[in-house]
Amino acid sequence: MKPILLQGHERSITQIKYNREGDLLFSVAKDQFVNVWYSVNGERLGTYNGHSGAVWCVDVDWDTKNVLTGSADNSCRVWDCETGKQLIMLETNSAVRTCGFDFSGNIIMFSTDKQMGYQCYLNFFDLRDPQQIEDNQPYMSVPCSESKITSAVWGPLGEFVIAGHENGEINQFSAKSGEILKKVREHTKQINDIQTAIDLTMFITASKDSSAKLFDSASLDHIKTFKTERPVNSAAISPIMDHVVMGGGQEAMEVTTTSTRIGKFEARFFHAAYEEEFGRVKGHFGPINCVAFHPDGKSYSSGGEDGYVRIHYFDPQYFDFELEA
């Protein structure tokens, strides 16, 4: 399994995202660049230039028309995917931590950090209403006073947003009323990443408490737990196999005090049903910050603290692999 190495960032990767077909891979990092790559050969297609701070999150709508990014320069921007032109810029009071298009690509949500005396808010904009964009007024803004949102994704059919918080809570926020529909707390520490399965029926959370957990999207029932020895920064669910991949490693600031072998910078594969680890992939010179499966399940990518994105195409043996129960 020879990786394709994507060198397009000077600082650590914060998020990577495939589009729906999987032919494009978007990467954002703590430099101000947003890159888009061909996933088949790792060629860089272009960049979206305009942010002036670390970019925390990226999302692309279902027909790959628009790209959404949120940054520490206190803005959330919508770009034309094909031309790289900035279409919309929404200014906020604090850094934008998470962002996402809903199922239709018409409504965006993003959450802002609790910093500089400002609350953490979850904002909803309807892109079909130019008035909202012009006045920079979301049709709904939900304050999160208890604990700030650290990761969020849209639930099925765009009815609610599933948000993970700094204190380990998971909430469902209704996209219509803004109220909390359901609330669970299975993690003891911050939730670093939430990713949904391809059909949106389940989602996986990656937490600082060294575990990743699988939940039902609608009921928030806790289904499975995958335990490791290190904080988990990101986890993804395979679209074709009962597999999950997890990336982690210790905190970036503690990396220099341990050798690479102890650092545990491998991507780790677990069987989704048996909760057993069955494989590891080495490669990054630092913690893995983000992992993502290709929508066809034949490859996966990881982005690390070292500023590289690696695309791994699975060997044929991977698809024949059966875990002996």
PDB file of C-alpha atoms in Angstrom:
ATOM      1  CA  MET A   1       0.000   0.000   0.000  1.00  0.00           C
ATOM      2  CA  LYS A   2       2.008   2.923  -1.295  1.00  0.00           C
ATOM      3  CA  PRO A   3       0.659   6.303  -0.232  1.00  0.00           C
ATOM      4  CA  ILE A   4       0.315   9.370  -2.424  1.00  0.00           C
ATOM      5  CA  LEU A   5       1.859  12.283  -0.551  1.00  0.00           C
ATOM      6  CA  LEU A   6       0.161  15.668  -0.956  1.00  0.00           C
ATOM      7  CA  GLN A   7       2.409  18.597  -0.098  1.00  0.00           C
ATOM      8  CA  GLY A   8       0.373  21.756  -0.220  1.00  0.00           C
ATOM      9  CA  HIS A   9       0.394  23.136   3.308  1.00  0.00           C
ATOM     10  CA  GLU A  10       3.080  24.700   5.446  1.00  0.00           C
ATOM     11  CA  ARG A  11       1.351  24.022   8.757  1.00  0.00           C
ATOM     12  CA  SER A  12      -0.631  21.238  10.350  1.00  0.00           C
ATOM     13  CA  ILE A  13      -3.732  19.913   8.597  1.00  0.00           C
ATOM     14  CA  THR A  14      -7.014  20.665  10.381  1.00  0.00           C
ATOM     15  CA  GLN A  15      -9.524  18.870   8.141  1.00  0.00           C
ATOM     16  CA  ILE A  16      -9.803  16.904   4.899  1.00  0.00           C
ATOM     17  CA  LYS A  17     -13.029  16.179   3.030  1.00  0.00           C
ATOM     18  CA  TYR A  18     -13.970  14.238  -0.109  1.00  0.00           C
ATOM     19  CA  ASN A  19     -16.773  15.433  -2.344  1.00  0.00           C
ATOM     20  CA  ARG A  20     -19.732  13.107  -2.951  1.00  0.00           C
ATOM     21  CA  GLU A  21     -18.246  11.387  -6.010  1.00  0.00           C
ATOM     22  CA  GLY A  22     -14.847  11.194  -4.362  1.00  0.00           C
ATOM     23  CA  ASP A  23     -12.926  12.558  -7.348  1.00  0.00           C
ATOM     24  CA  LEU A  24     -11.846  15.624  -5.358  1.00  0.00           C
ATOM     25  CA  LEU A  25     -10.232  15.923  -1.957  1.00  0.00           C
ATOM     26  CA  PHE A  26     -10.312  19.239  -0.068  1.00  0.00           C
ATOM     27  CA  SER A  27      -7.739  20.015   2.594  1.00  0.00           C
ATOM     28  CA  VAL A  28      -7.446  22.918   5.041  1.00  0.00           C
ATOM     29  CA  ALA A  29      -4.681  23.680   7.509  1.00  0.00           C
ATOM     30  CA  LYS A  30      -3.438  26.168  10.057  1.00  0.00           C
ATOM     31  CA  ASP A  31      -1.983  28.228   7.237  1.00  0.00           C
ATOM     32  CA  GLN A  32      -4.584  30.266   5.385  1.00  0.00           C
ATOM     33  CA  PHE A  33      -4.806  28.055   2.300  1.00  0.00           C
ATOM     34  CA  VAL A  34      -7.662  25.847   1.155  1.00  0.00           C
ATOM     35  CA  ASN A  35      -6.434  23.260  -1.350  1.00  0.00           C
ATOM     36  CA  VAL A  36      -8.334  20.947  -3.668  1.00  0.00           C
ATOM     37  CA  TRP A  37      -6.706  17.823  -5.130  1.00  0.00           C
ATOM     38  CA  TYR A  38      -7.556  15.084  -7.598  1.00  0.00           C
ATOM     39  CA  SER A  39      -7.879  12.063  -5.344  1.00  0.00           C
ATOM     40  CA  VAL A  40      -6.902   9.608  -8.088  1.00  0.00           C
ATOM     41  CA  ASN A  41      -3.333  10.829  -8.575  1.00  0.00           C
ATOM     42  CA  GLY A  42      -2.773  13.515  -5.947  1.00  0.00           C
ATOM     43  CA  GLU A  43      -2.465  16.357  -8.441  1.00  0.00           C
ATOM     44  CA  ARG A  44      -3.381  19.744  -7.041  1.00  0.00           C
ATOM     45  CA  LEU A  45      -6.299  21.296  -8.857  1.00  0.00           C
ATOM     46  CA  GLY A  46      -6.088  24.695  -7.198  1.00  0.00           C
ATOM     47  CA  THR A  47      -6.451  26.807  -4.083  1.00  0.00           C
ATOM     48  CA  TYR A  48      -9.129  29.068  -2.635  1.00  0.00           C
ATOM     49  CA  ASN A  49      -7.346  32.213  -1.490  1.00  0.00           C
ATOM     50  CA  GLY A  50      -8.765  34.867   0.817  1.00  0.00           C
ATOM     51  CA  HIS A  51      -8.589  33.734   4.420  1.00  0.00           C
ATOM     52  CA  SER A  52      -6.097  35.490   6.665  1.00  0.00           C
ATOM     53  CA  GLY A  53      -5.942  33.015   9.550  1.00  0.00           C
ATOM     54  CA  ALA A  54      -5.930  29.306  10.318  1.00  0.00           C
ATOM     55  CA  VAL A  55      -8.745  27.512   8.493  1.00  0.00           C
ATOM     56  CA  TRP A  56     -10.483  25.109  10.855  1.00  0.00           C
ATOM     57  CA  CYS A  57     -13.109  23.450   8.697  1.00  0.00           C
ATOM     58  CA  VAL A  58     -14.159  22.758   5.127  1.00  0.00           C
ATOM     59  CA  ASP A  59     -17.249  21.272   3.492  1.00  0.00           C
ATOM     60  CA  VAL A  60     -18.509  20.822  -0.057  1.00  0.00           C
ATOM     61  CA  ASP A  61     -22.137  20.497  -1.183  1.00  0.00           C
ATOM     62  CA  TRP A  62     -23.601  17.413  -2.862  1.00  0.00           C
ATOM     63  CA  ASP A  63     -23.112  18.557  -6.459  1.00  0.00           C
ATOM     64  CA  THR A  64     -19.625  20.009  -5.844  1.00  0.00           C
ATOM     65  CA  LYS A  65     -20.754  23.500  -6.819  1.00  0.00           C
ATOM     66  CA  ASN A  66     -19.809  25.368  -3.653  1.00  0.00           C
ATOM     67  CA  VAL A  67     -17.135  25.001  -1.004  1.00  0.00           C
ATOM     68  CA  LEU A  68     -17.629  26.246   2.542  1.00  0.00           C
ATOM     69  CA  THR A  69     -14.740  27.154   4.847  1.00  0.00           C
ATOM     70  CA  GLY A  70     -14.547  28.491   8.395  1.00  0.00           C
ATOM     71  CA  SER A  71     -11.496  30.220   9.756  1.00  0.00           C
ATOM     72  CA  ALA A  72      -9.845  31.821  12.770  1.00  0.00           C
ATOM     73  CA  ASP A  73      -9.938  35.146  10.888  1.00  0.00           C
ATOM     74  CA  ASN A  74     -13.540  35.362  12.163  1.00  0.00           C
ATOM     75  CA  SER A  75     -15.210  34.551   8.870  1.00  0.00           C
ATOM     76  CA  CYS A  76     -17.108  31.791   7.131  1.00  0.00           C
ATOM     77  CA  ARG A  77     -16.826  31.858   3.335  1.00  0.00           C
ATOM     78  CA  VAL A  78     -18.544  30.197   0.397  1.00  0.00           C
ATOM     79  CA  TRP A  79     -16.470  29.653  -2.760  1.00  0.00           C
ATOM     80  CA  ASP A  80     -17.272  28.645  -6.313  1.00  0.00           C
ATOM     81  CA  CYS A  81     -15.687  25.201  -6.480  1.00  0.00           C
ATOM     82  CA  GLU A  82     -14.763  25.346 -10.165  1.00  0.00           C
ATOM     83  CA  THR A  83     -13.337  28.852 -10.451  1.00  0.00           C
ATOM     84  CA  GLY A  84     -12.081  29.458  -6.912  1.00  0.00           C
ATOM     85  CA  LYS A  85     -14.010  32.728  -6.718  1.00  0.00           C
ATOM     86  CA  GLN A  86     -15.290  33.844  -3.323  1.00  0.00           C
ATOM     87  CA  LEU A  87     -19.086  34.095  -3.479  1.00  0.00           C
ATOM     88  CA  ILE A  88     -20.093  34.889   0.096  1.00  0.00           C
ATOM     89  CA  MET A  89     -18.279  36.089   3.180  1.00  0.00           C
ATOM     90  CA  LEU A  90     -20.024  35.946   6.541  1.00  0.00           C
ATOM     91  CA  GLU A  91     -18.240  37.755   9.348  1.00  0.00           C
ATOM     92  CA  THR A  92     -18.412  36.519  12.939  1.00  0.00           C
ATOM     93  CA  ASN A  93     -17.260  37.738  16.331  1.00  0.00           C
ATOM     94  CA  SER A  94     -14.953  34.811  17.004  1.00  0.00           C
ATOM     95  CA  ALA A  95     -13.247  31.961  15.137  1.00  0.00           C
ATOM     96  CA  VAL A  96     -15.411  29.586  13.113  1.00  0.00           C
ATOM     97  CA  ARG A  97     -14.741  26.055  14.370  1.00  0.00           C
ATOM     98  CA  THR A  98     -17.109  23.821  12.400  1.00  0.00           C
ATOM     99  CA  CYS A  99     -19.163  24.247   9.236  1.00  0.00           C
ATOM    100  CA  GLY A 100     -21.380  22.193   6.968  1.00  0.00           C
ATOM    101  CA  PHE A 101     -23.812  22.180   4.049  1.00  0.00           C
ATOM    102  CA  ASP A 102     -27.077  20.395   4.644  1.00  0.00           C
ATOM    103  CA  PHE A 103     -28.370  17.625   2.377  1.00  0.00           C
ATOM    104  CA  SER A 104     -29.778  20.070  -0.199  1.00  0.00           C
ATOM    105  CA  GLY A 105     -26.794  22.418  -0.266  1.00  0.00           C
ATOM    106  CA  ASN A 106     -29.142  25.340   0.417  1.00  0.00           C
ATOM    107  CA  ILE A 107     -28.634  25.749   4.146  1.00  0.00           C
ATOM    108  CA  ILE A 108     -25.311  26.099   5.923  1.00  0.00           C
ATOM    109  CA  MET A 109     -24.542  25.802   9.584  1.00  0.00           C
ATOM    110  CA  PHE A 110     -21.407  26.900  11.389  1.00  0.00           C
ATOM    111  CA  SER A 111     -20.365  27.246  14.994  1.00  0.00           C
ATOM    112  CA  THR A 112     -18.180  29.948  16.496  1.00  0.00           C
ATOM    113  CA  ASP A 113     -15.710  29.646  19.352  1.00  0.00           C
ATOM    114  CA  LYS A 114     -16.159  30.956  22.829  1.00  0.00           C
ATOM    115  CA  GLN A 115     -13.403  33.551  22.947  1.00  0.00           C
ATOM    116  CA  MET A 116     -12.706  37.269  23.424  1.00  0.00           C
ATOM    117  CA  GLY A 117     -15.776  37.621  25.637  1.00  0.00           C
ATOM    118  CA  TYR A 118     -18.117  36.165  23.006  1.00  0.00           C
ATOM    119  CA  GLN A 119     -20.406  33.157  23.449  1.00  0.00           C
ATOM    120  CA  CYS A 120     -20.251  30.003  21.360  1.00  0.00           C
ATOM    121  CA  TYR A 121     -23.067  30.164  18.768  1.00  0.00           C
ATOM    122  CA  LEU A 122     -24.453  27.701  16.265  1.00  0.00           C
ATOM    123  CA  ASN A 123     -25.589  29.733  13.241  1.00  0.00           C
ATOM    124  CA  PHE A 124     -27.901  28.738  10.388  1.00  0.00           C
ATOM    125  CA  PHE A 125     -28.041  30.601   7.063  1.00  0.00           C
ATOM    126  CA  ASP A 126     -30.306  29.942   4.084  1.00  0.00           C
ATOM    127  CA  LEU A 127     -28.238  30.649   0.964  1.00  0.00           C
ATOM    128  CA  ARG A 128     -31.427  31.133  -1.107  1.00  0.00           C
ATOM    129  CA  ASP A 129     -32.247  34.295   0.844  1.00  0.00           C
ATOM    130  CA  PRO A 130     -29.899  37.104  -0.263  1.00  0.00           C
ATOM    131  CA  GLN A 131     -31.189  39.317   2.551  1.00  0.00           C
ATOM    132  CA  GLN A 132     -29.692  37.070   5.243  1.00  0.00           C
ATOM    133  CA  ILE A 133     -26.319  37.162   3.490  1.00  0.00           C
ATOM    134  CA  GLU A 134     -26.429  40.914   2.941  1.00  0.00           C
ATOM    135  CA  ASP A 135     -27.345  41.732   6.545  1.00  0.00           C
ATOM    136  CA  ASN A 136     -25.041  38.986   7.869  1.00  0.00           C
ATOM    137  CA  GLN A 137     -28.092  37.869   9.908  1.00  0.00           C
ATOM    138  CA  PRO A 138     -28.587  34.102  10.289  1.00  0.00           C
ATOM    139  CA  TYR A 139     -32.204  32.909  10.279  1.00  0.00           C
ATOM    140  CA  MET A 140     -31.338  31.169  13.523  1.00  0.00           C
ATOM    141  CA  SER A 141     -28.541  31.508  16.037  1.00  0.00           C
ATOM    142  CA  VAL A 142     -28.402  29.085  18.952  1.00  0.00           C
ATOM    143  CA  PRO A 143     -26.237  30.046  21.951  1.00  0.00           C
ATOM    144  CA  CYS A 144     -24.296  27.249  23.667  1.00  0.00           C
ATOM    145  CA  SER A 145     -23.553  28.655  27.078  1.00  0.00           C
ATOM    146  CA  GLU A 146     -22.535  25.468  28.907  1.00  0.00           C
ATOM    147  CA  SER A 147     -19.749  24.089  26.752  1.00  0.00           C
ATOM    148  CA  LYS A 148     -18.505  25.151  23.339  1.00  0.00           C
ATOM    149  CA  ILE A 149     -19.064  23.078  20.215  1.00  0.00           C
ATOM    150  CA  THR A 150     -15.880  21.371  19.029  1.00  0.00           C
ATOM    151  CA  SER A 151     -17.330  19.404  16.095  1.00  0.00           C
ATOM    152  CA  ALA A 152     -20.669  19.233  14.289  1.00  0.00           C
ATOM    153  CA  VAL A 153     -22.316  17.486  11.344  1.00  0.00           C
ATOM    154  CA  TRP A 154     -25.746  17.546   9.706  1.00  0.00           C
ATOM    155  CA  GLY A 155     -28.072  14.667  10.577  1.00  0.00           C
ATOM    156  CA  PRO A 156     -30.194  12.802   8.017  1.00  0.00           C
ATOM    157  CA  LEU A 157     -32.489  14.887   5.754  1.00  0.00           C
ATOM    158  CA  GLY A 158     -31.143  18.138   7.183  1.00  0.00           C
ATOM    159  CA  GLU A 159     -33.582  18.037  10.090  1.00  0.00           C
ATOM    160  CA  PHE A 160     -31.010  18.582  12.818  1.00  0.00           C
ATOM    161  CA  VAL A 161     -27.337  19.129  13.521  1.00  0.00           C
ATOM    162  CA  ILE A 162     -25.401  16.671  15.675  1.00  0.00           C
ATOM    163  CA  ALA A 163     -22.883  18.616  17.759  1.00  0.00           C
ATOM    164  CA  GLY A 164     -20.071  17.396  19.989  1.00  0.00           C
ATOM    165  CA  HIS A 165     -18.990  19.604  22.855  1.00  0.00           C
ATOM    166  CA  GLU A 166     -15.872  20.321  24.853  1.00  0.00           C
ATOM    167  CA  ASN A 167     -17.259  18.534  27.918  1.00  0.00           C
ATOM    168  CA  GLY A 168     -17.988  15.318  25.982  1.00  0.00           C
ATOM    169  CA  GLU A 169     -21.707  15.900  25.434  1.00  0.00           C
ATOM    170  CA  ILE A 170     -23.471  15.205  22.147  1.00  0.00           C
ATOM    171  CA  ASN A 171     -26.558  17.265  21.288  1.00  0.00           C
ATOM    172  CA  GLN A 172     -29.081  17.255  18.470  1.00  0.00           C
ATOM    173  CA  PHE A 173     -30.049  20.822  17.550  1.00  0.00           C
ATOM    174  CA  SER A 174     -33.215  21.173  15.464  1.00  0.00           C
ATOM    175  CA  ALA A 175     -32.547  23.125  12.249  1.00  0.00           C
ATOM    176  CA  LYS A 176     -36.061  24.573  12.385  1.00  0.00           C
ATOM    177  CA  SER A 177     -36.547  25.624  16.005  1.00  0.00           C
ATOM    178  CA  GLY A 178     -32.998  25.528  17.358  1.00  0.00           C
ATOM    179  CA  GLU A 179     -34.036  23.551  20.419  1.00  0.00           C
ATOM    180  CA  ILE A 180     -32.100  20.576  21.727  1.00  0.00           C
ATOM    181  CA  LEU A 181     -33.958  17.455  20.609  1.00  0.00           C
ATOM    182  CA  LYS A 182     -31.738  14.870  22.315  1.00  0.00           C
ATOM    183  CA  LYS A 183     -28.699  14.909  24.540  1.00  0.00           C
ATOM    184  CA  VAL A 184     -26.251  12.162  25.550  1.00  0.00           C
ATOM    185  CA  ARG A 185     -22.970  12.133  27.377  1.00  0.00           C
ATOM    186  CA  GLU A 186     -20.919   9.016  26.714  1.00  0.00           C
ATOM    187  CA  HIS A 187     -17.496  10.641  26.501  1.00  0.00           C
ATOM    188  CA  THR A 188     -15.655  12.055  29.500  1.00  0.00           C
ATOM    189  CA  LYS A 189     -13.520  14.560  27.566  1.00  0.00           C
ATOM    190  CA  GLN A 190     -13.699  16.811  24.516  1.00  0.00           C
ATOM    191  CA  ILE A 191     -15.092  15.424  21.255  1.00  0.00           C
ATOM    192  CA  ASN A 192     -12.543  16.184  18.546  1.00  0.00           C
ATOM    193  CA  ASP A 193     -14.376  14.936  15.487  1.00  0.00           C
ATOM    194  CA  ILE A 194     -17.742  13.608  14.326  1.00  0.00           C
ATOM    195  CA  GLN A 195     -18.228  11.854  10.979  1.00  0.00           C
ATOM    196  CA  THR A 196     -21.359  10.219   9.613  1.00  0.00           C
ATOM    197  CA  ALA A 197     -21.703   6.943   7.767  1.00  0.00           C
ATOM    198  CA  ILE A 198     -22.378   7.258   4.041  1.00  0.00           C
ATOM    199  CA  ASP A 199     -26.160   6.767   4.533  1.00  0.00           C
ATOM    200  CA  LEU A 200     -26.212   9.111   7.575  1.00  0.00           C
ATOM    201  CA  THR A 201     -27.848   6.457   9.805  1.00  0.00           C
ATOM    202  CA  MET A 202     -24.854   6.297  12.153  1.00  0.00           C
ATOM    203  CA  PHE A 203     -22.028   8.557  13.180  1.00  0.00           C
ATOM    204  CA  ILE A 204     -18.699   8.036  14.889  1.00  0.00           C
ATOM    205  CA  THR A 205     -17.174  10.365  17.466  1.00  0.00           C
ATOM    206  CA  ALA A 206     -13.473  10.730  18.221  1.00  0.00           C
ATOM    207  CA  SER A 207     -12.615  11.960  21.686  1.00  0.00           C
ATOM    208  CA  LYS A 208      -9.723  13.148  23.785  1.00  0.00           C
ATOM    209  CA  ASP A 209     -10.634  10.434  26.305  1.00  0.00           C
ATOM    210  CA  SER A 210      -8.786   7.926  24.032  1.00  0.00           C
ATOM    211  CA  SER A 211     -11.880   6.292  22.560  1.00  0.00           C
ATOM    212  CA  ALA A 212     -14.082   6.498  19.497  1.00  0.00           C
ATOM    213  CA  LYS A 213     -17.760   5.606  19.724  1.00  0.00           C
ATOM    214  CA  LEU A 214     -20.438   4.679  17.230  1.00  0.00           C
ATOM    215  CA  PHE A 215     -23.930   6.163  17.680  1.00  0.00           C
ATOM    216  CA  ASP A 216     -27.308   5.969  15.982  1.00  0.00           C
ATOM    217  CA  SER A 217     -28.022   9.345  14.315  1.00  0.00           C
ATOM    218  CA  ALA A 218     -31.721   9.569  15.093  1.00  0.00           C
ATOM    219  CA  SER A 219     -31.900   8.184  18.642  1.00  0.00           C
ATOM    220  CA  LEU A 220     -28.296   8.910  19.750  1.00  0.00           C
ATOM    221  CA  ASP A 221     -28.129   5.325  21.056  1.00  0.00           C
ATOM    222  CA  HIS A 222     -24.559   4.309  21.812  1.00  0.00           C
ATOM    223  CA  ILE A 223     -23.745   1.220  19.699  1.00  0.00           C
ATOM    224  CA  LYS A 224     -20.004   0.459  19.866  1.00  0.00           C
ATOM    225  CA  THR A 225     -16.801   1.662  21.527  1.00  0.00           C
ATOM    226  CA  PHE A 226     -13.256   1.515  20.133  1.00  0.00           C
ATOM    227  CA  LYS A 227     -10.562   2.020  22.775  1.00  0.00           C
ATOM    228  CA  THR A 228      -6.942   3.102  22.325  1.00  0.00           C
ATOM    229  CA  GLU A 229      -4.154   4.377  24.587  1.00  0.00           C
ATOM    230  CA  ARG A 230      -3.946   7.835  23.031  1.00  0.00           C
ATOM    231  CA  PRO A 231      -6.344  10.713  22.408  1.00  0.00           C
ATOM    232  CA  VAL A 232      -8.285  10.101  19.167  1.00  0.00           C
ATOM    233  CA  ASN A 233      -8.305  13.135  16.881  1.00  0.00           C
ATOM    234  CA  SER A 234     -10.444  11.739  14.095  1.00  0.00           C
ATOM    235  CA  ALA A 235     -12.416   8.648  13.091  1.00  0.00           C
ATOM    236  CA  ALA A 236     -14.261   7.611   9.931  1.00  0.00           C
ATOM    237  CA  ILE A 237     -16.630   4.822   8.934  1.00  0.00           C
ATOM    238  CA  SER A 238     -15.984   2.739   5.813  1.00  0.00           C
ATOM    239  CA  PRO A 239     -18.800   2.977   3.240  1.00  0.00           C
ATOM    240  CA  ILE A 240     -18.438  -0.650   2.073  1.00  0.00           C
ATOM    241  CA  MET A 241     -16.872  -2.670   4.905  1.00  0.00           C
ATOM    242  CA  ASP A 242     -17.656  -2.990   8.619  1.00  0.00           C
ATOM    243  CA  HIS A 243     -14.497  -1.056   9.363  1.00  0.00           C
ATOM    244  CA  VAL A 244     -13.598   2.187  11.074  1.00  0.00           C
ATOM    245  CA  VAL A 245     -10.280   4.017  10.812  1.00  0.00           C
ATOM    246  CA  MET A 246      -8.960   6.173  13.630  1.00  0.00           C
ATOM    247  CA  GLY A 247      -6.140   8.690  13.746  1.00  0.00           C
ATOM    248  CA  GLY A 248      -4.615  10.209  16.831  1.00  0.00           C
ATOM    249  CA  GLY A 249      -1.473  10.483  18.854  1.00  0.00           C
ATOM    250  CA  GLN A 250      -0.694  12.588  21.836  1.00  0.00           C
ATOM    251  CA  GLU A 251      -1.146  16.341  22.039  1.00  0.00           C
ATOM    252  CA  ALA A 252       0.912  18.261  19.487  1.00  0.00           C
ATOM    253  CA  MET A 253       2.780  20.101  22.232  1.00  0.00           C
ATOM    254  CA  GLU A 254       3.963  16.865  23.869  1.00  0.00           C
ATOM    255  CA  VAL A 255       5.207  15.268  20.658  1.00  0.00           C
ATOM    256  CA  THR A 256       8.836  16.304  21.066  1.00  0.00           C
ATOM    257  CA  THR A 257       9.116  14.545  24.419  1.00  0.00           C
ATOM    258  CA  THR A 258       8.494  11.041  23.053  1.00  0.00           C
ATOM    259  CA  SER A 259      10.094   8.891  20.373  1.00  0.00           C
ATOM    260  CA  THR A 260       8.137   8.192  17.183  1.00  0.00           C
ATOM    261  CA  ARG A 261       7.576   4.603  18.200  1.00  0.00           C
ATOM    262  CA  ILE A 262       5.877   5.555  21.451  1.00  0.00           C
ATOM    263  CA  GLY A 263       4.101   8.430  19.731  1.00  0.00           C
ATOM    264  CA  LYS A 264       1.629   6.044  18.075  1.00  0.00           C
ATOM    265  CA  PHE A 265       1.182   8.048  14.894  1.00  0.00           C
ATOM    266  CA  GLU A 266      -0.376   5.170  12.982  1.00  0.00           C
ATOM    267  CA  ALA A 267      -3.822   5.125  11.493  1.00  0.00           C
ATOM    268  CA  ARG A 268      -5.596   2.263  13.224  1.00  0.00           C
ATOM    269  CA  PHE A 269      -8.262   0.042  11.701  1.00  0.00           C
ATOM    270  CA  PHE A 270     -10.964  -1.523  13.854  1.00  0.00           C
ATOM    271  CA  HIS A 271     -13.729  -3.937  12.972  1.00  0.00           C
ATOM    272  CA  ALA A 272     -17.001  -2.070  13.513  1.00  0.00           C
ATOM    273  CA  ALA A 273     -18.931  -5.064  14.838  1.00  0.00           C
ATOM    274  CA  TYR A 274     -16.295  -6.858  16.952  1.00  0.00           C
ATOM    275  CA  GLU A 275     -14.532  -3.695  18.211  1.00  0.00           C
ATOM    276  CA  GLU A 276     -11.220  -5.459  17.454  1.00  0.00           C
ATOM    277  CA  GLU A 277      -8.192  -3.735  15.994  1.00  0.00           C
ATOM    278  CA  PHE A 278      -6.928  -5.561  12.899  1.00  0.00           C
ATOM    279  CA  GLY A 279      -4.413  -3.244  11.261  1.00  0.00           C
ATOM    280  CA  ARG A 280      -2.223  -0.174  11.448  1.00  0.00           C
ATOM    281  CA  VAL A 281      -0.745   2.098   8.834  1.00  0.00           C
ATOM    282  CA  LYS A 282       2.354   4.108   9.638  1.00  0.00           C
ATOM    283  CA  GLY A 283       3.442   7.222   7.831  1.00  0.00           C
ATOM    284  CA  HIS A 284       2.934  10.556   9.526  1.00  0.00           C
ATOM    285  CA  PHE A 285       5.695  12.331  11.468  1.00  0.00           C
ATOM    286  CA  GLY A 286       3.284  13.582  14.092  1.00  0.00           C
ATOM    287  CA  PRO A 287      -0.263  13.046  15.292  1.00  0.00           C
ATOM    288  CA  ILE A 288      -2.953  12.407  12.678  1.00  0.00           C
ATOM    289  CA  ASN A 289      -5.487  15.241  12.860  1.00  0.00           C
ATOM    290  CA  CYS A 290      -8.020  14.021  10.331  1.00  0.00           C
ATOM    291  CA  VAL A 291      -8.978  10.827   8.505  1.00  0.00           C
ATOM    292  CA  ALA A 292     -11.537  10.296   5.730  1.00  0.00           C
ATOM    293  CA  PHE A 293     -12.693   7.342   3.657  1.00  0.00           C
ATOM    294  CA  HIS A 294     -13.177   7.690  -0.084  1.00  0.00           C
ATOM    295  CA  PRO A 295     -16.921   7.338  -0.865  1.00  0.00           C
ATOM    296  CA  ASP A 296     -16.223   4.134  -2.833  1.00  0.00           C
ATOM    297  CA  GLY A 297     -14.371   2.642   0.158  1.00  0.00           C
ATOM    298  CA  LYS A 298     -11.325   1.669  -1.904  1.00  0.00           C
ATOM    299  CA  SER A 299      -8.977   4.227  -0.390  1.00  0.00           C
ATOM    300  CA  TYR A 300      -8.652   6.511   2.585  1.00  0.00           C
ATOM    301  CA  SER A 301      -6.753   9.697   3.380  1.00  0.00           C
ATOM    302  CA  SER A 302      -5.176  11.136   6.482  1.00  0.00           C
ATOM    303  CA  GLY A 303      -3.929  14.613   7.301  1.00  0.00           C
ATOM    304  CA  GLY A 304      -1.332  15.146  10.003  1.00  0.00           C
ATOM    305  CA  GLU A 305       0.332  17.624  12.280  1.00  0.00           C
ATOM    306  CA  ASP A 306       3.290  17.412   9.856  1.00  0.00           C
ATOM    307  CA  GLY A 307       1.312  19.311   7.199  1.00  0.00           C
ATOM    308  CA  TYR A 308       1.069  16.386   4.771  1.00  0.00           C
ATOM    309  CA  VAL A 309      -2.010  14.664   3.426  1.00  0.00           C
ATOM    310  CA  ARG A 310      -1.526  11.017   2.516  1.00  0.00           C
ATOM    311  CA  ILE A 311      -3.894   9.102   0.234  1.00  0.00           C
ATOM    312  CA  HIS A 312      -3.719   5.327   0.700  1.00  0.00           C
ATOM    313  CA  TYR A 313      -5.225   2.947  -1.854  1.00  0.00           C
ATOM    314  CA  PHE A 314      -6.034  -0.423  -0.302  1.00  0.00           C
ATOM    315  CA  ASP A 315      -4.392  -3.598  -1.567  1.00  0.00           C
ATOM    316  CA  PRO A 316      -6.656  -6.349  -2.962  1.00  0.00           C
ATOM    317  CA  GLN A 317      -6.049  -8.419   0.208  1.00  0.00           C
ATOM    318  CA  TYR A 318      -7.900  -5.795   2.237  1.00  0.00           C
ATOM    319  CA  PHE A 319     -11.198  -6.552   0.507  1.00  0.00           C
ATOM    320  CA  ASP A 320     -10.905 -10.323   1.052  1.00  0.00           C
ATOM    321  CA  PHE A 321     -10.002  -9.887   4.701  1.00  0.00           C
ATOM    322  CA  GLU A 322     -12.348 -11.577   7.187  1.00  0.00           C
ATOM    323  CA  LEU A 323     -11.921 -11.200  10.934  1.00  0.00           C
ATOM    324  CA  GLU A 324     -12.062 -14.605  12.632  1.00  0.00           C
ATOM    325  CA  ALA A 325     -14.559 -14.266  15.446  1.00  0.00           C
TER     326      ALA A 325
END
